mmCIF file of C-alpha atoms in Angstrom:
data_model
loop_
_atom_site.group_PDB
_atom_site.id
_atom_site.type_symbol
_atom_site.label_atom_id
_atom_site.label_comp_id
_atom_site.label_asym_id
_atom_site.label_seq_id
_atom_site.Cartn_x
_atom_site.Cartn_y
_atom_site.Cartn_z
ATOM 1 C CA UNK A 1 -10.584 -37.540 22.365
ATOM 2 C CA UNK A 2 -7.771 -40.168 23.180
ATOM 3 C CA UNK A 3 -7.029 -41.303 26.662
ATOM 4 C CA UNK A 4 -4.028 -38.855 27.717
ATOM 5 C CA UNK A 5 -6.847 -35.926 27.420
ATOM 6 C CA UNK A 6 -9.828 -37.728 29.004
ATOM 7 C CA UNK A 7 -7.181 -38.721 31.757
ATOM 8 C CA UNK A 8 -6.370 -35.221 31.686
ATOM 9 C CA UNK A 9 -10.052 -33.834 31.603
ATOM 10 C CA UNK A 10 -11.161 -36.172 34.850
ATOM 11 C CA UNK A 11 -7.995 -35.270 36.773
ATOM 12 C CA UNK A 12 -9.010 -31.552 36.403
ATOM 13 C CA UNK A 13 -12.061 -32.215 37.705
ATOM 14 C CA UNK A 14 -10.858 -33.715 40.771
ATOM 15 C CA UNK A 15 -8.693 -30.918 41.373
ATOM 16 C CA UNK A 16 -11.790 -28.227 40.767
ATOM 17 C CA UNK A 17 -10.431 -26.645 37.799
ATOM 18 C CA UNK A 18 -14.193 -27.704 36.107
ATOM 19 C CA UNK A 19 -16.241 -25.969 38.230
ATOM 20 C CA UNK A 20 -19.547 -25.605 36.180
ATOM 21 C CA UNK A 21 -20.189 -29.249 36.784
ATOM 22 C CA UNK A 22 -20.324 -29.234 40.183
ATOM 23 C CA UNK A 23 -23.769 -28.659 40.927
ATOM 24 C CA UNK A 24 -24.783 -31.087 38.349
ATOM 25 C CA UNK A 25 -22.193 -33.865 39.503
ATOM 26 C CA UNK A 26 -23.926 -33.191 43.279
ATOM 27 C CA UNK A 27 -27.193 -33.556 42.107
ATOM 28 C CA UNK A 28 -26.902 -36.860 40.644
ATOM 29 C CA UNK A 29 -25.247 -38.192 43.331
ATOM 30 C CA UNK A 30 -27.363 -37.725 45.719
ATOM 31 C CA UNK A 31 -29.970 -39.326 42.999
ATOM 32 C CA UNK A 32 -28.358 -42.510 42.795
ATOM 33 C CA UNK A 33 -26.756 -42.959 46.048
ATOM 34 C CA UNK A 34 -29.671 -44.160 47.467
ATOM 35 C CA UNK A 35 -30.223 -46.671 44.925
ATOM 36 C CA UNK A 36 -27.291 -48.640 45.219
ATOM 37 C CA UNK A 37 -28.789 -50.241 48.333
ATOM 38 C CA UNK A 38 -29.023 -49.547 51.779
ATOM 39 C CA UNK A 39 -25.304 -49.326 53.339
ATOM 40 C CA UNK A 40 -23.382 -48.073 50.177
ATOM 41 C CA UNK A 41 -21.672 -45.203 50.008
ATOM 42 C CA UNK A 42 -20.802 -42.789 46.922
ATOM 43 C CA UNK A 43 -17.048 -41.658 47.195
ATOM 44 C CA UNK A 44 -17.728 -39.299 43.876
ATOM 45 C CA UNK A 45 -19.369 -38.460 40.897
ATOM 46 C CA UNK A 46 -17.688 -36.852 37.832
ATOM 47 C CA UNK A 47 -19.172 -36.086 34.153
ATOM 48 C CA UNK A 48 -17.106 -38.092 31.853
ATOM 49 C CA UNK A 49 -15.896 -36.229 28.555
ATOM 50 C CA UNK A 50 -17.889 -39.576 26.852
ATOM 51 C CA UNK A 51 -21.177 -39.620 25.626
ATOM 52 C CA UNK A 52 -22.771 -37.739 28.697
ATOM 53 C CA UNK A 53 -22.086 -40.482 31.222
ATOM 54 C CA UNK A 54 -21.539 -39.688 34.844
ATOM 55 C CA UNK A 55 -18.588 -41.551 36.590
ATOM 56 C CA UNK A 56 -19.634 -43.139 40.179
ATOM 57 C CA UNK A 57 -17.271 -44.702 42.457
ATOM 58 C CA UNK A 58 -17.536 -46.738 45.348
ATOM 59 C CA UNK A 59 -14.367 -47.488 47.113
ATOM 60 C CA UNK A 60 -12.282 -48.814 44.397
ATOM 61 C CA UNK A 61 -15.238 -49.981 41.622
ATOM 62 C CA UNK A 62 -15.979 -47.747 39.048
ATOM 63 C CA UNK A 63 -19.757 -47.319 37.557
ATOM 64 C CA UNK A 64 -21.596 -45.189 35.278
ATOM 65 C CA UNK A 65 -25.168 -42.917 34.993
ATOM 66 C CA UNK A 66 -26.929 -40.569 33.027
ATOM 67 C CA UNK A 67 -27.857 -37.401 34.244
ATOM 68 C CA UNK A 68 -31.539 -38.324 35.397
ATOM 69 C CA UNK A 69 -29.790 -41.324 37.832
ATOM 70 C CA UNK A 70 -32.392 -43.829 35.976
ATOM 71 C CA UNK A 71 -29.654 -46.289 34.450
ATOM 72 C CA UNK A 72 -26.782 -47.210 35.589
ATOM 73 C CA UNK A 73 -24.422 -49.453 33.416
ATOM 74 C CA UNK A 74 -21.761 -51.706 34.762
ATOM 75 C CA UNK A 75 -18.517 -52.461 33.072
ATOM 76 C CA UNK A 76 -15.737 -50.871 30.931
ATOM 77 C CA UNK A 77 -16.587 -47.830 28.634
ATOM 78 C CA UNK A 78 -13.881 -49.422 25.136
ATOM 79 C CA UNK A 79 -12.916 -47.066 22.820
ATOM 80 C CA UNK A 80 -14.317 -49.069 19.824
ATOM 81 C CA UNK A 81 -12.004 -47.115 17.614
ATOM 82 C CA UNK A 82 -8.602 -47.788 19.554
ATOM 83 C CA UNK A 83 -9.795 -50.439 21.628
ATOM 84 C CA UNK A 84 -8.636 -48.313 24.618
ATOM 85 C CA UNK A 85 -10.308 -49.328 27.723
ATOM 86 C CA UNK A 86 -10.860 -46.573 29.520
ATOM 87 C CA UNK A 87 -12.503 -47.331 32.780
ATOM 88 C CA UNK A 88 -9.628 -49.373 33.296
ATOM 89 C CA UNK A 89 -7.207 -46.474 32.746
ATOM 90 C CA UNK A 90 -9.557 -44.732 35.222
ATOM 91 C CA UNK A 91 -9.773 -47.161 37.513
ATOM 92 C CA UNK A 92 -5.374 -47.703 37.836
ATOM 93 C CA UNK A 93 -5.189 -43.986 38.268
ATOM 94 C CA UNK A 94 -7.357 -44.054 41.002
ATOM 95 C CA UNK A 95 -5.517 -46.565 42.705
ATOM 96 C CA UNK A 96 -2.283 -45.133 42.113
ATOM 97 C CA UNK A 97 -0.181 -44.404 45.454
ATOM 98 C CA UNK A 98 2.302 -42.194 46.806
ATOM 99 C CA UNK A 99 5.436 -44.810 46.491
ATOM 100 C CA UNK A 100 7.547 -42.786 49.064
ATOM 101 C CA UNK A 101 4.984 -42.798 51.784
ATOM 102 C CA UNK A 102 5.088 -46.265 52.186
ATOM 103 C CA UNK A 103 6.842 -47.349 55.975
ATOM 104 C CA UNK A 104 9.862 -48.969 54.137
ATOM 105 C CA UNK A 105 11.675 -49.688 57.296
ATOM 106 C CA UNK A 106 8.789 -51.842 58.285
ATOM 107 C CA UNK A 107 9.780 -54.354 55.300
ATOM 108 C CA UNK A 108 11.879 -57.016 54.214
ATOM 109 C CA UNK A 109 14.486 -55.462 51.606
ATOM 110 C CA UNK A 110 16.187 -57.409 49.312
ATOM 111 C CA UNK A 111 18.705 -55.976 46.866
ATOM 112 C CA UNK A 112 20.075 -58.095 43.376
ATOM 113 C CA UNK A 113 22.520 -56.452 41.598
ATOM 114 C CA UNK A 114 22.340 -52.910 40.873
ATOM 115 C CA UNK A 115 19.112 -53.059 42.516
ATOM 116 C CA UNK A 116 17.782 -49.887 40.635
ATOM 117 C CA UNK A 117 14.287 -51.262 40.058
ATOM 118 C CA UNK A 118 12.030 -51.377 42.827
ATOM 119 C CA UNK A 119 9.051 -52.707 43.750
ATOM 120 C CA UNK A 120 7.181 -53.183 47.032
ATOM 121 C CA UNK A 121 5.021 -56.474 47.182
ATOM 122 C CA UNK A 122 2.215 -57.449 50.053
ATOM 123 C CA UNK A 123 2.755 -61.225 50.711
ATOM 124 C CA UNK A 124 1.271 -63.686 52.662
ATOM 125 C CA UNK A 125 2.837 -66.487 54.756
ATOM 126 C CA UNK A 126 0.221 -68.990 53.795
ATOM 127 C CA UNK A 127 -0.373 -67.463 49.563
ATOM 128 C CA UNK A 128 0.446 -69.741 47.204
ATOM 129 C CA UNK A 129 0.605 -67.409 44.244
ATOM 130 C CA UNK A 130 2.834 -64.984 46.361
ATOM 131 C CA UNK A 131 5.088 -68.724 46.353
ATOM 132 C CA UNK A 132 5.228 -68.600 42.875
ATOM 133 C CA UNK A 133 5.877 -64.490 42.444
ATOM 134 C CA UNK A 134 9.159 -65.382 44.980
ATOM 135 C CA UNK A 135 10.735 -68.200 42.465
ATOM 136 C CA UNK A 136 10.115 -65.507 39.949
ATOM 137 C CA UNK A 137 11.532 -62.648 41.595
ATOM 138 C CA UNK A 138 14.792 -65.278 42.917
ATOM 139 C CA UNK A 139 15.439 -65.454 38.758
ATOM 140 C CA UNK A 140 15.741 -61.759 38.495
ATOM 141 C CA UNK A 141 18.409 -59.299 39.017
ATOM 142 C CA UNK A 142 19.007 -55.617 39.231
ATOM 143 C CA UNK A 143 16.283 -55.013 41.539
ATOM 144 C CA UNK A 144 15.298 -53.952 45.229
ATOM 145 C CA UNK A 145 11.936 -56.180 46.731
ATOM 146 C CA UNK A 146 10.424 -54.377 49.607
ATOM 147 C CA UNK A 147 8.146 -57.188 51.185
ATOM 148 C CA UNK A 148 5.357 -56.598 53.613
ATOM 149 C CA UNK A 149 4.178 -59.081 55.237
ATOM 150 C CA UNK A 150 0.211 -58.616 55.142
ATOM 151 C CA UNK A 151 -1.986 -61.631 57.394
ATOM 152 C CA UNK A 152 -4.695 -61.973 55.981
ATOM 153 C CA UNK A 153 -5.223 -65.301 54.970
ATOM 154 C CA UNK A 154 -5.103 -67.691 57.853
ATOM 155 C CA UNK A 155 -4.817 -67.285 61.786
ATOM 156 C CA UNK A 156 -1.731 -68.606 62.042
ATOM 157 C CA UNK A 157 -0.185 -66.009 59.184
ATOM 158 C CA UNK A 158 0.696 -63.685 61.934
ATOM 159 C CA UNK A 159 2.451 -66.195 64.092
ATOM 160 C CA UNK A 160 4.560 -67.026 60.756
ATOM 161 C CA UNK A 161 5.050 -63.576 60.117
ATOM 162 C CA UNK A 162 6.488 -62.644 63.243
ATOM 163 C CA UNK A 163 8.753 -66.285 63.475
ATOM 164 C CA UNK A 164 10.381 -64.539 60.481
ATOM 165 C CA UNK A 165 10.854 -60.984 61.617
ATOM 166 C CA UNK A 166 12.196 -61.943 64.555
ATOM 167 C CA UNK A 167 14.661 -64.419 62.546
ATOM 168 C CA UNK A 168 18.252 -63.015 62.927
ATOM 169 C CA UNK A 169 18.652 -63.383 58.944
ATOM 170 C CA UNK A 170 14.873 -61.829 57.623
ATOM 171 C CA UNK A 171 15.359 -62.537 54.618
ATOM 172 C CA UNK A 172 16.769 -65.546 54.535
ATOM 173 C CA UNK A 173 14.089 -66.806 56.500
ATOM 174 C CA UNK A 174 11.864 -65.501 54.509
ATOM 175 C CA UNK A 175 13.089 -67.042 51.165
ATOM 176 C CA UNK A 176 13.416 -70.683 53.509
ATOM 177 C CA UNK A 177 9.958 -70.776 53.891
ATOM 178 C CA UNK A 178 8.209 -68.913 50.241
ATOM 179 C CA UNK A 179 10.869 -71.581 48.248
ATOM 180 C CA UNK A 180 11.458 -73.992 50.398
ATOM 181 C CA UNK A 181 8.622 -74.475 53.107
ATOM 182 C CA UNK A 182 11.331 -74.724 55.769
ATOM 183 C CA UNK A 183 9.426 -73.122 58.538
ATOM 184 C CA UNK A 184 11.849 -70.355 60.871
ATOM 185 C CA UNK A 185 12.309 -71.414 64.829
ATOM 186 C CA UNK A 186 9.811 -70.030 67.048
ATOM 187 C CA UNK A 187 10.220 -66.236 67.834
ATOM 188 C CA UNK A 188 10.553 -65.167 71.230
ATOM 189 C CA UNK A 189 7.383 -64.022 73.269
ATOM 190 C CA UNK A 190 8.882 -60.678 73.629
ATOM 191 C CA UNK A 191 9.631 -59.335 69.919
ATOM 192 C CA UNK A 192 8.064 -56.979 68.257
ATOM 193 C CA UNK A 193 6.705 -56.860 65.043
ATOM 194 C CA UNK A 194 5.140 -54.126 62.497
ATOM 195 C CA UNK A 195 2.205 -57.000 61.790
ATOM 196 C CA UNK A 196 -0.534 -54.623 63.479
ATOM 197 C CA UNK A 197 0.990 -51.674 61.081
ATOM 198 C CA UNK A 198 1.333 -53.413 58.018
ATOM 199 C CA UNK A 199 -2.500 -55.019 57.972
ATOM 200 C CA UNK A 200 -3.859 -51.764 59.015
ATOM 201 C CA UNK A 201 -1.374 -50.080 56.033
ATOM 202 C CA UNK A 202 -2.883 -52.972 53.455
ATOM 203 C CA UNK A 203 -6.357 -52.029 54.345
ATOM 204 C CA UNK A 204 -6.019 -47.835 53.880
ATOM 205 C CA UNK A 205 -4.569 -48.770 50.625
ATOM 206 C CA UNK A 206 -7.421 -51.206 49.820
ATOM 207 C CA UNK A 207 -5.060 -54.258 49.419
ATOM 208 C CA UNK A 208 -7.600 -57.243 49.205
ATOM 209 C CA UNK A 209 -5.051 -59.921 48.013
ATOM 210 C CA UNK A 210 -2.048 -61.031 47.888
ATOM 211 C CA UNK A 211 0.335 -60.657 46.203
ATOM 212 C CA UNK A 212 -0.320 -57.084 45.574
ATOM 213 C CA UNK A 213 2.544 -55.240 43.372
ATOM 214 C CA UNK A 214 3.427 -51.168 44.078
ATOM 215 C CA UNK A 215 5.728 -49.859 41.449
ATOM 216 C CA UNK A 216 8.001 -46.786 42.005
ATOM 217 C CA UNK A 217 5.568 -44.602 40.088
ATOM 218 C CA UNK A 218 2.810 -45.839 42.648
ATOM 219 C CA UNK A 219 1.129 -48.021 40.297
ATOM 220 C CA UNK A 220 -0.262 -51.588 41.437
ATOM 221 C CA UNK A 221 -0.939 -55.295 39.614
ATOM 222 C CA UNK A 222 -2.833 -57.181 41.768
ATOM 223 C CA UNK A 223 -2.119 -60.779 41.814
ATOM 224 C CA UNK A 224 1.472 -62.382 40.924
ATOM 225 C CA UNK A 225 3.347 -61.758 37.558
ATOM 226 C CA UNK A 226 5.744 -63.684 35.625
ATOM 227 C CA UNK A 227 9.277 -62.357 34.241
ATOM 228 C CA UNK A 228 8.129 -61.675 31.373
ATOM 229 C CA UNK A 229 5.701 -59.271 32.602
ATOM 230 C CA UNK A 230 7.870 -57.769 35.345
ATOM 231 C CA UNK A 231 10.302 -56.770 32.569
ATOM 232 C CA UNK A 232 7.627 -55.320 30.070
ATOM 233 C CA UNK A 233 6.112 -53.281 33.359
ATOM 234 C CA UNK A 234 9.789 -52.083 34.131
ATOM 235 C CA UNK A 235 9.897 -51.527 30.658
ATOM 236 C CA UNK A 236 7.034 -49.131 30.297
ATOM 237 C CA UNK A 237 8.101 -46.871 33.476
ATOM 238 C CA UNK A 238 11.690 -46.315 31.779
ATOM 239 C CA UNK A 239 10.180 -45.396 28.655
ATOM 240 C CA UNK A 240 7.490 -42.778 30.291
ATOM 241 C CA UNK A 241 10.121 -40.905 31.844
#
């Protein structure tokens, strides 16, 4: 079975087209719930189309059990044929996202060129590495950046956050400070920003770094990414469509 039909096979589970496994995929959970330790919760359990193994996830991590709940094995399940890896397959899926729900007017946008290719991107005021994604992104073109700017890092994050939204030129400001450390002028007491929004938005969507990348097609890459990898992800979507 390659990884377009076990893909396929798990998805239809999800959506109850499997139903014969339901019973069984209840039973174990409730079997190993409780011995994940005291606190954890079980989001779901699915029957993998590999080598009996039950799926269990917890938030956004991906395990596996047999049918009795007496082993459970951490890792990747490799196709040792293909090398496909596909609890990592698994796991992108799962933390795919619907692009257009995202509170775009609650961003910085920034448009190059056509600016056909777009990405949204959750940055910090004080992350280094979402520093180094902005020189990257300032060497690109044909593409539309919709920043949010996500506090998590430091206390003062939030006051730098809203120095910038309240800047007359956003994005300008913006770029100032990611390139150039040149800090905006102090916003006034009264502005408002989306900062409360945005860190509650990064949470529901299990952001727990930044940078954090959302593609058009809802897929994410944690962490920042160099051209060369931009391109070969922008790559990829044109050629799956």
């Amino acid at each position: 079975m390659n990884l377009k039909q076990c893909i396929a096979l798990l998805s239809l589970t999800f959506t109850g087209v499997v139903f014969a496994q339901t019973a069984q995929e209840s039973a174990v959970k409730k079997l190993i719930e409780p011995k994940l330790g005291q606190g954890v919760k079980v989001d779901s359990v699915v029957k993998t189309p590999y080598s009996g193994l039950f799926e269990v996830r917890v938030g956004s991590d991906i395990l596996y059990t047999d049918e009795k709940a007496q082993y459970l094995f951490v890792g990747n399940v490799l196709d040792a044929k293909s090398g496909t890896n596909y609890t990592k397959a698994r796991t992108d899926e799962l933390s795919k996202i619907k692009f257009s729900d995202l509170p775009l007017e609650s961003a910085l946008k920034m448009v190059k060129g056509d600016g056909k290719r777009v990405i949204a991107v959750f940055e910090d005021p004080n992350c280094g590495y979402c520093k180094r994604f902005r020189k990257t992104l300032a060497g690109m073109d044909n593409i539309t950046v919709y920043t949010f700017l996500y506090n998590i890092l430091s206390e003062d994050s939030t006051v730098k956050s809203k120095n910038v939204w309240c800047s007359a030129d956003r994005n300008k400001a913006w770029d100032e400070w990611m390139l150039n450390g040149k800090a905006p002028s102090a916003a006034p007491a009264n502005c408002a920003t989306p900062n409360e929004k945005i860190l509650a938005l990064g949470q529901k969507l299990r952001v727990n770094g930044t940078p954090a990348i959302f593609f058009a097609d809802g897929s994410r890459v944690p962490g920042a990414m160099d051209a060369k990898g931009l391109e070969e992800k922008f790559a990829s979507l044109n050629s799956a469509k």
